[in-house]
Amino acid sequence: MREIVLGTAGHVDHGKTSLVRALTGIDTDRLKEEKARGITIELGFAHLDLPCGHRLGIVDVPGHERFVRNMVAGASGIDLVAFVVAADEGIMPQTREHFEICRLLGVKRGLVVITKKDLVDPEWLELVCDEVREFLKESFLAEAPLIPVSAVTGEGIPQVREALDRLVAASDFSEAHGPFRLPVDRVFTMKGFGAVVTGTSISGRLTLGEEVCFYPRLLTGKVRGIQVHGAERDQVEAGYRTAINVQGVDKEQIRRGDVLASPDSLAPSFMFDADFLYLSANAKKLKNRRRVRVHVGTAEVMGRIALLAADELEPGATGAVQLLLEEPVSIWPGDHYVVRSYSPVHTIGGGVIFNCAPPKRRRFSPAQRQANQEIFALYREGAPEELALFHLRESGIDGLTRQELAVRLGLFGKRLQKVLEKSVSARRVIVVDPDRQRMIAGETLAALVTKAAGLLADFHRDNPLKSGLSAEELRGRLARSLSARLFQLVLQEAAKAGQVKQEGSLIRLADHQVALVGETEDLRRQLLEFYRQAGLAVPTVKETLEQHGKYPADLVRELLAVLLRDGELVKVSEELYFEAGVLAELRARLLAFLQQEGEIDAPRFKNLTGLTRKFSIPLLEYFDRTKLTLRIGDVRRLR
């Protein structure tokens, strides 16, 4: 059963850490500098056992504007927020910024705590409470409990515990689906144990001894130890503040922002498609390709924000964007992100990620912008089956493996199986390689079949005397990267539809026939008669070309190929062709000789035919290949 995690939020020195200490007895300020300066700099962690029987994990975040990046890292995995406002100061700049960050990260529930009530009189406290309620109206905290407290006197602390107990008891404790994921927020070493990472697990389940991978740098290791709130565990589920000891990876190789996850569950990407809310507090319109700081999970990376449907975005507006990053991240669709300006640094917006591995989208023409709008409408409203087809269409002839599609959809196991079953049975999704579970969209296969038929039609038009195109040449013309498996599937589909036929290594349209007219037909008859008259002492192909030198050599070669295809000439060797009737007569003579004599050798075959070795040896080898004779030493017998 998953744990619920509470995160604090609020302006610097508004009493977040004191509140956590009063609730739990745990001081989350662990650094010497934090104690000296009296402010939280790094993330702090605590836990609280509630009357409902659940243990609440707590992440205490820094409030100072210089450490908002640390705050975002801590807030990325929280379920509930304790929104803190000091009674003696009211709403301040980081109060607003922290609130927007929680909203952008998809936090839906929490409570409001007015701290330091012992420092103000009742009338002032009431004014501050009203100000906070006005600020939070129409937000996810509009109906949240609002509790004034004093960490000094303890007043209000029991009421906060009771409110948290009610919120946690009403929470969904079902395990977040999919493979295990934990965005890393701390990395350190323990003597004798090696690298340890901490974070809030956001999906799946991890067991001692399992293989894990650090994304996006694809470092692999093995889980040597798991701790939850200082206690050793054999297993951890989603929602827990967790420390994991990993064997096989050095501390120096890991950093905050990496994601520890099950192997093959993520993919590094330098861009993602997303909805973007440009906060109404921004003073200027957002220009295309503005350089920004992108916070996703516990990572902060630099990038540019490309507006896909407009040239600029008004404050308070939502738009379709593609984030172009300077370093890779590893995410799933449905993850939230926050964007902060490059300089001066402040939160400007954020939203929900739709596609974690898109192609680079164009925006220059009206048609491209319209296409982008349609794609994003599908992201927002499309069923999983439609999104699966979309991703397969975009992957084209390369397709996606089942695991790659799972990462793009954020669906795994039985959930993904259910999405694919109907589409595969209806042939909207085609499994090209069952061993590797590589799939393409059905319409991609249909388009390849249509293109193959078109290429063959063009070839027949330009080469009327050739019976077909070689399979390898047709594959190359279809697409350079077309796999052999997919090409065979294209040929099977086209043959099943009655569009093409394969004869040996040649592919042709099913209704194609070599049609000879006029002078071409006359030359075909000349060549056939030429070989018939030559009998068994035929010319080589080179001699045939020379003796018909008034015709283009390519035309003569093509007509020889037509005669071979139609069975009027027979190819005995690369240079020797025989008229079919002449060769059939020789075959009959040889058969009669063998039936009478039992065997034949080269000299006796020469006497039988009157031919020199130039012709007799290739003919004897031809009869061996066609299984009339069997060579035993220097003699041949009937097979």
XYZ file of C-alpha atoms in Angstrom:
639
model
C 0.000 0.000 0.000
C 1.405 3.378 -1.024
C 2.278 6.118 1.450
C 0.928 9.683 1.304
C 3.526 12.466 1.197
C 2.974 15.987 2.521
C 5.034 18.899 1.270
C 5.375 22.332 2.821
C 5.110 25.524 0.753
C 5.474 29.174 1.616
C 7.714 32.222 1.899
C 11.098 32.176 3.615
C 10.997 32.444 7.431
C 7.232 31.816 7.583
C 7.710 28.887 9.960
C 7.528 25.812 7.720
C 10.387 23.992 9.481
C 9.121 24.987 12.941
C 5.688 23.646 11.996
C 7.187 20.289 10.967
C 9.224 20.150 14.183
C 6.123 20.893 16.286
C 4.142 18.178 14.461
C 6.791 15.449 14.426
C 9.572 16.349 16.866
C 12.028 16.099 13.919
C 14.294 18.997 12.967
C 14.552 18.874 9.158
C 17.351 21.478 9.018
C 20.390 19.179 8.993
C 23.075 21.428 7.456
C 25.393 23.600 9.616
C 24.684 26.569 7.315
C 20.914 26.105 7.767
C 21.240 26.190 11.543
C 23.593 29.189 11.413
C 21.390 31.230 9.064
C 18.078 30.059 10.464
C 16.649 29.253 7.010
C 16.100 26.045 5.091
C 18.449 25.627 2.127
C 18.114 21.960 1.208
C 15.179 19.584 1.318
C 14.364 18.177 4.752
C 12.463 15.020 5.588
C 10.287 13.833 8.468
C 7.333 11.551 9.148
C 4.198 11.591 11.246
C 2.189 8.599 12.517
C -1.516 9.458 12.364
C -4.499 8.128 14.357
C -5.953 6.609 11.185
C -3.048 4.145 11.185
C -1.054 5.623 8.324
C 2.395 7.145 8.416
C 2.616 10.477 6.615
C 5.898 11.263 4.861
C 6.844 14.957 5.020
C 9.085 16.981 2.702
C 10.109 20.370 4.078
C 11.137 22.729 1.270
C 13.210 25.948 1.355
C 11.297 29.208 1.054
C 14.035 31.614 -0.001
C 13.822 32.759 -3.632
C 17.422 31.601 -4.243
C 16.418 28.018 -3.431
C 13.142 27.711 -5.354
C 14.819 25.114 -7.605
C 15.248 22.958 -4.468
C 11.630 23.611 -3.557
C 10.451 22.382 -6.990
C 12.550 19.230 -6.608
C 10.885 18.481 -3.268
C 7.369 19.319 -4.434
C 7.520 17.046 -7.480
C 6.378 13.940 -5.600
C 3.927 15.259 -3.002
C 0.264 14.301 -2.590
C -0.765 16.989 -0.085
C 0.507 20.478 0.617
C 0.725 22.364 3.891
C 0.435 25.915 2.555
C 2.108 28.113 5.158
C 1.580 31.858 5.664
C 3.041 33.774 8.614
C 0.462 35.821 10.536
C 2.853 38.739 11.027
C 3.637 39.142 7.277
C 0.766 37.696 5.254
C 1.131 36.798 1.592
C 4.646 37.431 0.256
C 6.405 36.858 -3.125
C 7.410 33.226 -2.498
C 3.946 32.551 -1.053
C 2.594 33.291 -4.513
C 5.368 31.498 -6.375
C 5.156 28.341 -4.239
C 1.390 28.281 -4.695
C 1.744 28.500 -8.478
C 4.367 25.748 -8.456
C 2.048 23.430 -6.490
C -0.770 24.191 -8.909
C 1.435 23.566 -11.972
C 2.697 20.288 -10.485
C -0.875 19.022 -10.180
C -1.234 19.051 -6.389
C -4.983 18.768 -5.710
C -5.402 18.725 -1.912
C -3.954 20.157 1.248
C -4.508 22.501 4.158
C -3.625 26.105 4.968
C -1.618 26.873 8.114
C -1.336 30.429 9.447
C 1.808 30.350 11.605
C 3.132 32.688 14.323
C -0.324 33.544 15.655
C 1.346 34.314 18.994
C 2.979 37.377 17.367
C -0.252 39.184 16.354
C -3.508 40.253 17.960
C -6.839 38.549 17.064
C -7.996 41.371 14.760
C -4.790 41.232 12.687
C -4.976 37.431 12.544
C -8.526 37.654 11.212
C -7.396 40.113 8.513
C -4.584 37.778 7.431
C -6.975 34.788 7.333
C -9.364 36.779 5.133
C -6.489 37.840 2.864
C -5.386 34.223 2.454
C -8.930 33.010 1.759
C -9.317 35.702 -0.895
C -6.005 34.727 -2.472
C -6.975 31.021 -2.597
C -10.549 31.418 -3.837
C -11.393 29.327 -6.919
C -8.171 27.326 -6.418
C -7.621 23.742 -5.258
C -7.220 25.091 -1.698
C -10.402 27.191 -1.741
C -12.244 24.790 0.595
C -9.181 23.506 2.445
C -8.997 23.668 6.264
C -7.391 26.922 7.459
C -5.757 26.603 10.876
C -3.880 29.325 12.803
C -1.044 27.855 14.908
C 1.880 28.764 17.104
C 4.905 26.496 17.044
C 6.072 28.230 20.234
C 2.971 27.641 22.401
C 1.718 24.559 20.521
C -1.674 26.189 19.958
C -3.390 24.802 16.839
C -0.914 21.926 16.344
C -3.440 19.226 17.471
C -5.966 20.676 14.987
C -3.375 20.407 12.185
C -2.787 16.737 13.105
C -6.550 16.109 13.058
C -6.914 17.805 9.639
C -4.019 15.777 8.245
C -5.551 12.603 9.659
C -8.821 13.327 7.826
C -7.026 14.158 4.565
C -4.879 11.042 4.680
C -7.762 8.750 5.668
C -9.688 9.981 2.610
C -6.714 9.395 0.252
C -6.373 6.795 -2.480
C -3.843 4.235 -1.282
C -3.845 2.085 -4.406
C -0.395 1.536 -5.867
C 0.523 3.844 -8.748
C 0.724 1.582 -11.812
C 3.714 0.800 -13.961
C 7.410 0.165 -13.351
C 9.222 1.683 -10.385
C 10.331 5.336 -10.695
C 12.126 7.501 -8.159
C 13.397 10.993 -9.102
C 16.641 11.424 -7.174
C 16.825 14.457 -4.850
C 19.892 13.479 -2.782
C 23.045 11.418 -3.427
C 25.599 10.429 -0.800
C 27.840 7.569 0.244
C 27.867 5.396 3.346
C 31.118 3.794 4.399
C 31.055 0.125 3.507
C 27.865 0.460 1.458
C 28.612 2.773 -1.455
C 26.185 5.068 -3.282
C 22.842 5.896 -1.676
C 20.089 7.910 -3.362
C 16.918 9.307 -1.834
C 13.651 10.529 -3.275
C 9.913 9.997 -3.357
C 8.903 6.909 -5.317
C 6.187 7.942 -7.758
C 5.152 4.639 -9.327
C 5.578 0.892 -9.181
C 7.322 -1.335 -6.675
C 10.988 -2.154 -6.016
C 12.411 -5.236 -4.297
C 15.797 -5.911 -2.747
C 18.190 -7.445 -5.294
C 16.451 -6.023 -8.374
C 18.310 -4.537 -11.320
C 17.757 -0.785 -11.740
C 18.800 1.876 -14.218
C 19.637 5.550 -13.706
C 18.123 7.661 -16.462
C 18.841 9.551 -18.640
C 22.481 8.338 -18.612
C 21.523 4.644 -18.614
C 23.745 3.582 -15.713
C 22.775 0.158 -14.392
C 23.143 -1.250 -10.900
C 21.610 -3.583 -8.334
C 19.568 -2.727 -5.243
C 21.640 -3.619 -2.195
C 19.476 -1.984 0.466
C 16.175 -0.141 0.957
C 15.250 2.152 3.841
C 11.974 3.932 4.529
C 12.113 6.489 7.384
C 15.320 4.876 8.667
C 13.906 1.329 8.785
C 15.255 -1.481 6.585
C 12.771 -2.847 4.044
C 12.778 -5.703 1.535
C 10.398 -3.820 -0.734
C 9.068 -0.299 -1.336
C 5.998 0.922 -3.224
C 4.910 4.213 -4.748
C 4.496 7.221 -2.484
C 7.252 6.500 0.031
C 10.191 8.681 0.963
C 12.936 6.165 0.273
C 16.690 5.711 0.539
C 18.139 3.115 -1.832
C 21.661 1.697 -1.713
C 22.747 0.811 -5.257
C 25.639 -1.501 -6.057
C 27.621 -1.053 -9.294
C 27.291 2.737 -9.626
C 29.595 5.351 -8.063
C 28.278 8.422 -6.258
C 30.125 10.687 -8.721
C 28.118 9.199 -11.617
C 24.735 10.145 -10.110
C 23.209 13.585 -9.554
C 19.969 15.192 -8.453
C 17.534 15.065 -11.360
C 18.397 11.507 -12.406
C 15.578 8.979 -12.240
C 16.171 5.567 -10.683
C 13.779 3.206 -12.437
C 13.153 -0.312 -13.676
C 15.213 -1.172 -16.787
C 13.577 -0.294 -20.152
C 10.868 1.782 -18.474
C 12.076 5.200 -19.655
C 13.831 6.731 -22.640
C 16.161 9.764 -22.659
C 14.723 12.644 -24.689
C 15.837 16.150 -25.606
C 12.294 17.380 -26.277
C 8.690 16.865 -25.253
C 5.221 18.054 -26.297
C 3.148 19.657 -23.548
C 0.329 21.963 -22.604
C 1.723 25.208 -21.209
C -0.052 27.646 -18.872
C 1.605 31.048 -19.051
C 0.828 32.515 -15.635
C -1.314 35.649 -15.513
C 1.229 37.277 -13.171
C 3.677 37.621 -16.075
C 4.039 41.214 -17.257
C 4.942 40.562 -20.924
C 3.783 38.281 -23.697
C 5.782 35.064 -24.147
C 7.822 35.066 -27.352
C 8.588 31.954 -29.381
C 11.832 30.098 -28.547
C 12.461 31.982 -25.314
C 15.303 30.433 -23.305
C 13.993 29.058 -20.013
C 14.721 26.784 -17.054
C 12.659 23.593 -17.186
C 11.954 21.682 -13.960
C 10.709 18.122 -14.368
C 10.827 15.640 -11.509
C 13.865 16.726 -9.502
C 15.797 17.878 -12.601
C 16.452 21.400 -13.796
C 17.618 21.750 -17.409
C 17.996 24.676 -19.743
C 15.944 24.789 -22.899
C 13.782 26.788 -25.251
C 10.017 26.878 -25.434
C 8.642 26.598 -28.978
C 5.071 27.853 -29.469
C 3.436 25.520 -31.983
C 0.210 27.351 -32.799
C 1.025 31.053 -32.308
C 3.867 33.566 -32.427
C 3.364 34.684 -28.828
C 1.306 33.837 -25.754
C -0.658 36.291 -23.600
C -0.338 36.167 -19.774
C -2.978 33.778 -18.407
C -3.273 31.880 -21.713
C -2.660 28.184 -22.373
C -0.865 26.999 -25.499
C 0.549 23.975 -27.280
C 4.327 23.928 -26.924
C 7.381 21.817 -27.548
C 10.197 22.106 -25.014
C 13.617 21.843 -26.704
C 16.156 20.888 -24.032
C 19.919 21.266 -23.790
C 20.225 18.057 -21.756
C 18.099 14.898 -21.897
C 15.371 14.046 -19.400
C 13.413 10.840 -18.849
C 9.666 11.240 -18.336
C 6.243 9.766 -18.978
C 3.179 11.406 -20.465
C 1.080 12.799 -17.630
C 4.103 14.059 -15.685
C 3.961 17.726 -14.686
C 6.665 20.308 -15.241
C 7.447 23.882 -14.196
C 9.116 26.573 -16.293
C 11.124 29.427 -14.782
C 12.610 32.354 -16.654
C 16.308 32.366 -17.492
C 17.111 35.754 -15.939
C 15.888 37.208 -13.670
C 14.702 33.867 -12.330
C 11.012 33.453 -11.470
C 8.261 30.950 -12.232
C 6.446 31.791 -15.483
C 4.350 28.691 -16.121
C 4.174 24.956 -16.631
C 1.729 22.175 -17.309
C 1.302 18.535 -18.280
C 3.570 16.534 -20.576
C 1.816 14.758 -23.469
C 4.573 13.125 -25.533
C 7.994 12.269 -24.158
C 9.662 11.457 -27.517
C 8.078 13.511 -30.326
C 9.635 14.500 -33.632
C 10.563 18.147 -33.991
C 7.361 19.923 -34.982
C 7.191 22.693 -37.582
C 5.107 25.830 -37.137
C 5.845 28.067 -40.115
C 2.835 27.487 -42.390
C -0.886 27.651 -41.535
C -1.165 23.962 -42.470
C 1.587 23.023 -39.995
C -0.037 25.029 -37.209
C -3.399 23.447 -37.938
C -1.802 19.993 -37.825
C -0.237 20.861 -34.462
C -3.616 21.910 -33.084
C -5.144 18.603 -34.207
C -2.310 16.634 -32.620
C -2.751 18.427 -29.306
C -6.530 17.938 -29.407
C -5.805 14.202 -29.701
C -3.383 14.406 -26.769
C -6.046 16.038 -24.596
C -9.106 14.015 -25.604
C -7.921 10.850 -27.366
C -8.536 7.392 -25.938
C -5.436 5.246 -25.255
C -6.183 3.204 -28.409
C -6.146 6.360 -30.532
C -2.938 7.586 -28.916
C -1.251 4.219 -29.516
C -2.134 4.446 -33.223
C -0.897 8.032 -33.322
C 2.502 7.089 -31.895
C 2.807 4.171 -34.320
C 1.862 6.413 -37.270
C 4.526 8.926 -36.243
C 7.135 6.171 -35.960
C 6.500 5.272 -39.631
C 8.189 2.220 -41.119
C 10.581 1.885 -38.155
C 7.640 1.208 -35.844
C 7.922 0.793 -32.087
C 8.582 -2.171 -29.866
C 5.970 -2.963 -27.263
C 8.265 -1.492 -24.592
C 8.874 1.716 -26.566
C 5.134 2.157 -27.059
C 4.568 1.544 -23.345
C 6.964 4.379 -22.467
C 5.248 6.755 -24.925
C 1.818 5.943 -23.506
C 2.849 5.562 -19.878
C 0.936 2.256 -19.875
C 2.443 -1.130 -19.031
C 1.526 -4.775 -18.547
C -2.176 -5.646 -18.628
C -3.185 -2.013 -19.212
C -1.162 -1.892 -22.423
C -2.323 -5.376 -23.454
C -5.936 -4.260 -23.183
C -5.234 -1.202 -25.351
C -3.544 -3.280 -28.063
C -5.784 -6.368 -28.243
C -8.634 -4.885 -30.294
C -6.343 -2.866 -32.536
C -4.194 -5.892 -33.386
C -7.204 -8.132 -34.070
C -8.712 -5.405 -36.293
C -5.318 -4.981 -38.033
C -5.135 -1.303 -37.124
C -1.863 -2.330 -35.479
C 0.413 -4.803 -37.278
C 2.969 -6.904 -35.417
C 5.907 -7.011 -37.836
C 8.356 -8.904 -35.642
C 6.705 -11.166 -33.033
C 10.078 -12.067 -31.472
C 10.991 -8.448 -30.689
C 7.342 -7.314 -30.451
C 7.884 -4.553 -33.034
C 4.701 -2.991 -34.376
C 3.630 -0.498 -37.034
C 0.306 1.168 -37.814
C -1.946 -0.719 -40.225
C -2.178 2.356 -42.444
C 1.631 2.451 -42.699
C 1.568 -1.077 -44.130
C -1.267 -0.132 -46.503
C 0.693 2.889 -47.713
C 3.748 0.697 -48.401
C 1.633 -1.746 -50.421
C 0.210 1.135 -52.468
C 3.673 2.616 -52.993
C 5.075 -0.768 -54.074
C 2.322 -1.153 -56.688
C 3.024 2.382 -57.932
C 6.764 1.723 -58.200
C 6.126 -1.469 -60.174
C 3.695 0.343 -62.492
C 6.350 3.011 -63.165
C 8.973 0.334 -63.755
C 6.783 -1.565 -66.230
C 6.027 1.662 -68.087
C 9.710 2.547 -68.381
C 10.896 -1.028 -69.037
C 8.198 -2.712 -71.122
C 10.432 -5.646 -72.099
C 11.449 -6.545 -68.542
C 9.207 -8.940 -66.714
C 9.766 -7.440 -63.265
C 11.914 -5.636 -60.724
C 14.320 -7.496 -58.453
C 13.109 -7.859 -54.873
C 16.139 -6.065 -53.425
C 15.794 -3.147 -55.827
C 12.096 -2.783 -55.023
C 12.886 -2.853 -51.283
C 15.493 -0.121 -51.734
C 13.094 2.042 -53.727
C 10.386 1.668 -51.086
C 12.633 2.941 -48.283
C 16.304 2.663 -47.458
C 15.669 1.603 -43.864
C 12.889 -0.885 -44.677
C 13.528 -4.078 -42.717
C 13.520 -7.451 -44.472
C 10.613 -8.623 -42.280
C 8.458 -5.632 -43.126
C 9.294 -5.930 -46.840
C 8.163 -9.555 -46.871
C 4.969 -8.495 -45.119
C 4.395 -5.848 -47.820
C 4.826 -8.496 -50.553
C 2.475 -10.896 -48.758
C -0.206 -8.211 -48.369
C 0.138 -7.131 -51.994
C -0.026 -10.750 -53.215
C -3.034 -11.466 -50.983
C -4.784 -8.471 -52.542
C -3.986 -9.785 -56.025
C -1.781 -6.797 -56.845
C 1.663 -8.367 -57.348
C 3.316 -11.676 -58.151
C 6.779 -12.894 -57.299
C 8.607 -15.145 -59.750
C 11.981 -16.145 -58.394
C 13.814 -12.959 -57.456
C 11.589 -10.774 -59.652
C 8.466 -8.891 -58.556
C 5.838 -7.716 -61.052
C 2.287 -6.457 -61.100
C -0.101 -9.385 -61.302
C -1.606 -8.220 -64.592
C 1.672 -7.274 -66.277
C 2.567 -8.996 -69.553
C 5.526 -8.160 -71.759
C 3.959 -6.807 -74.963
C 6.134 -6.715 -78.087
C 5.072 -4.700 -81.108
C 6.430 -3.766 -84.514
C 10.192 -3.904 -84.944
C 10.659 -5.326 -81.431
C 8.514 -8.364 -82.235
C 10.395 -8.860 -85.509
C 13.721 -8.882 -83.632
C 12.369 -11.390 -81.105
C 11.446 -13.776 -83.967
C 14.852 -13.235 -85.572
C 16.654 -14.152 -82.374
C 14.574 -17.271 -81.834
C 15.167 -18.420 -85.425
C 18.862 -17.566 -85.077
C 19.196 -19.982 -82.131
C 17.016 -22.618 -83.806
C 19.249 -22.591 -86.883
C 22.380 -22.767 -84.737
C 21.200 -26.104 -83.326
C 23.622 -27.328 -80.655
C 26.584 -25.177 -81.805
C 25.075 -21.986 -80.449
C 26.848 -18.633 -80.299
C 27.770 -17.066 -76.989
C 25.677 -14.148 -75.761
C 28.525 -11.813 -76.708
C 28.583 -13.245 -80.277
C 24.816 -12.881 -80.519
C 25.087 -9.198 -79.583
C 27.832 -8.690 -82.181
C 25.876 -10.409 -84.951
C 22.845 -8.202 -84.221
C 24.926 -5.062 -83.885
C 22.513 -2.851 -85.790
C 20.168 -3.071 -82.760
C 20.877 -1.516 -79.332
C 22.636 -4.069 -77.121
C 20.243 -3.393 -74.202
C 17.263 -4.193 -76.448
C 18.835 -7.482 -77.580
C 19.585 -8.445 -73.958
C 16.028 -7.613 -72.894
C 14.586 -9.748 -75.707
C 16.863 -12.650 -74.783
C 15.530 -12.322 -71.222
C 11.964 -12.384 -72.583
C 12.710 -15.553 -74.581
C 14.221 -17.182 -71.493
C 11.255 -16.161 -69.335
C 8.768 -17.499 -71.888
C 10.678 -20.822 -72.104
C 11.549 -20.467 -75.804
C 15.246 -20.348 -74.955
C 16.951 -22.350 -72.190
C 19.947 -21.034 -70.245
C 22.589 -23.762 -69.981
C 25.365 -21.466 -68.752
C 25.879 -17.728 -68.381
C 27.036 -17.467 -72.023
C 25.224 -20.376 -73.723
C 21.484 -20.333 -74.520
C 19.776 -23.088 -76.565
C 16.477 -23.128 -78.429
C 14.082 -25.161 -76.299
C 13.087 -27.616 -79.049
C 16.681 -28.370 -79.990
C 17.574 -28.995 -76.330
C 14.511 -31.215 -75.829
C 15.562 -33.340 -78.820
C 19.070 -33.767 -77.377
C 17.595 -34.714 -74.014
C 15.544 -37.463 -75.681
C 18.632 -38.794 -77.520
C 20.660 -38.847 -74.315
C 17.874 -40.618 -72.434
C 17.635 -43.326 -75.105
C 21.426 -43.801 -75.079
C 21.543 -44.192 -71.286
C 18.637 -46.592 -71.256
C 20.511 -48.756 -73.773
C 24.132 -48.345 -72.625
C 23.661 -47.642 -68.947
C 26.241 -44.864 -68.727
C 28.047 -42.173 -70.695
C 31.284 -40.205 -70.351
C 32.556 -37.027 -72.011
C 34.145 -38.704 -75.095
C 31.018 -40.794 -75.801
C 28.804 -37.687 -75.348
C 31.065 -35.872 -77.847
C 30.597 -38.743 -80.302
C 26.826 -38.731 -79.717
C 26.471 -35.015 -80.405
C 29.480 -34.128 -82.513
C 30.167 -31.211 -80.168
C 33.458 -29.856 -78.837
C 34.212 -29.527 -75.100
C 33.080 -25.864 -75.330
C 29.501 -27.150 -75.643
C 29.555 -30.749 -74.344
C 30.821 -30.028 -70.824
C 28.237 -27.231 -70.078
C 25.486 -29.486 -71.531
C 26.505 -32.475 -69.385
C 26.548 -30.232 -66.294
C 23.124 -28.868 -67.273
C 21.653 -32.395 -67.428
C 23.185 -33.069 -63.997
C 21.511 -29.904 -62.604
C 18.162 -30.778 -64.130
C 18.384 -34.259 -62.547
C 18.413 -36.330 -65.740
C 21.868 -37.661 -64.994
C 23.973 -38.419 -61.943
C 27.747 -38.040 -62.161
C 29.786 -40.855 -60.619
C 33.490 -40.274 -61.137
C 34.031 -39.687 -64.885
C 30.761 -41.285 -66.019
C 27.099 -40.295 -65.812
C 24.113 -42.553 -65.293
C 20.365 -42.021 -65.235
C 19.340 -40.471 -61.914
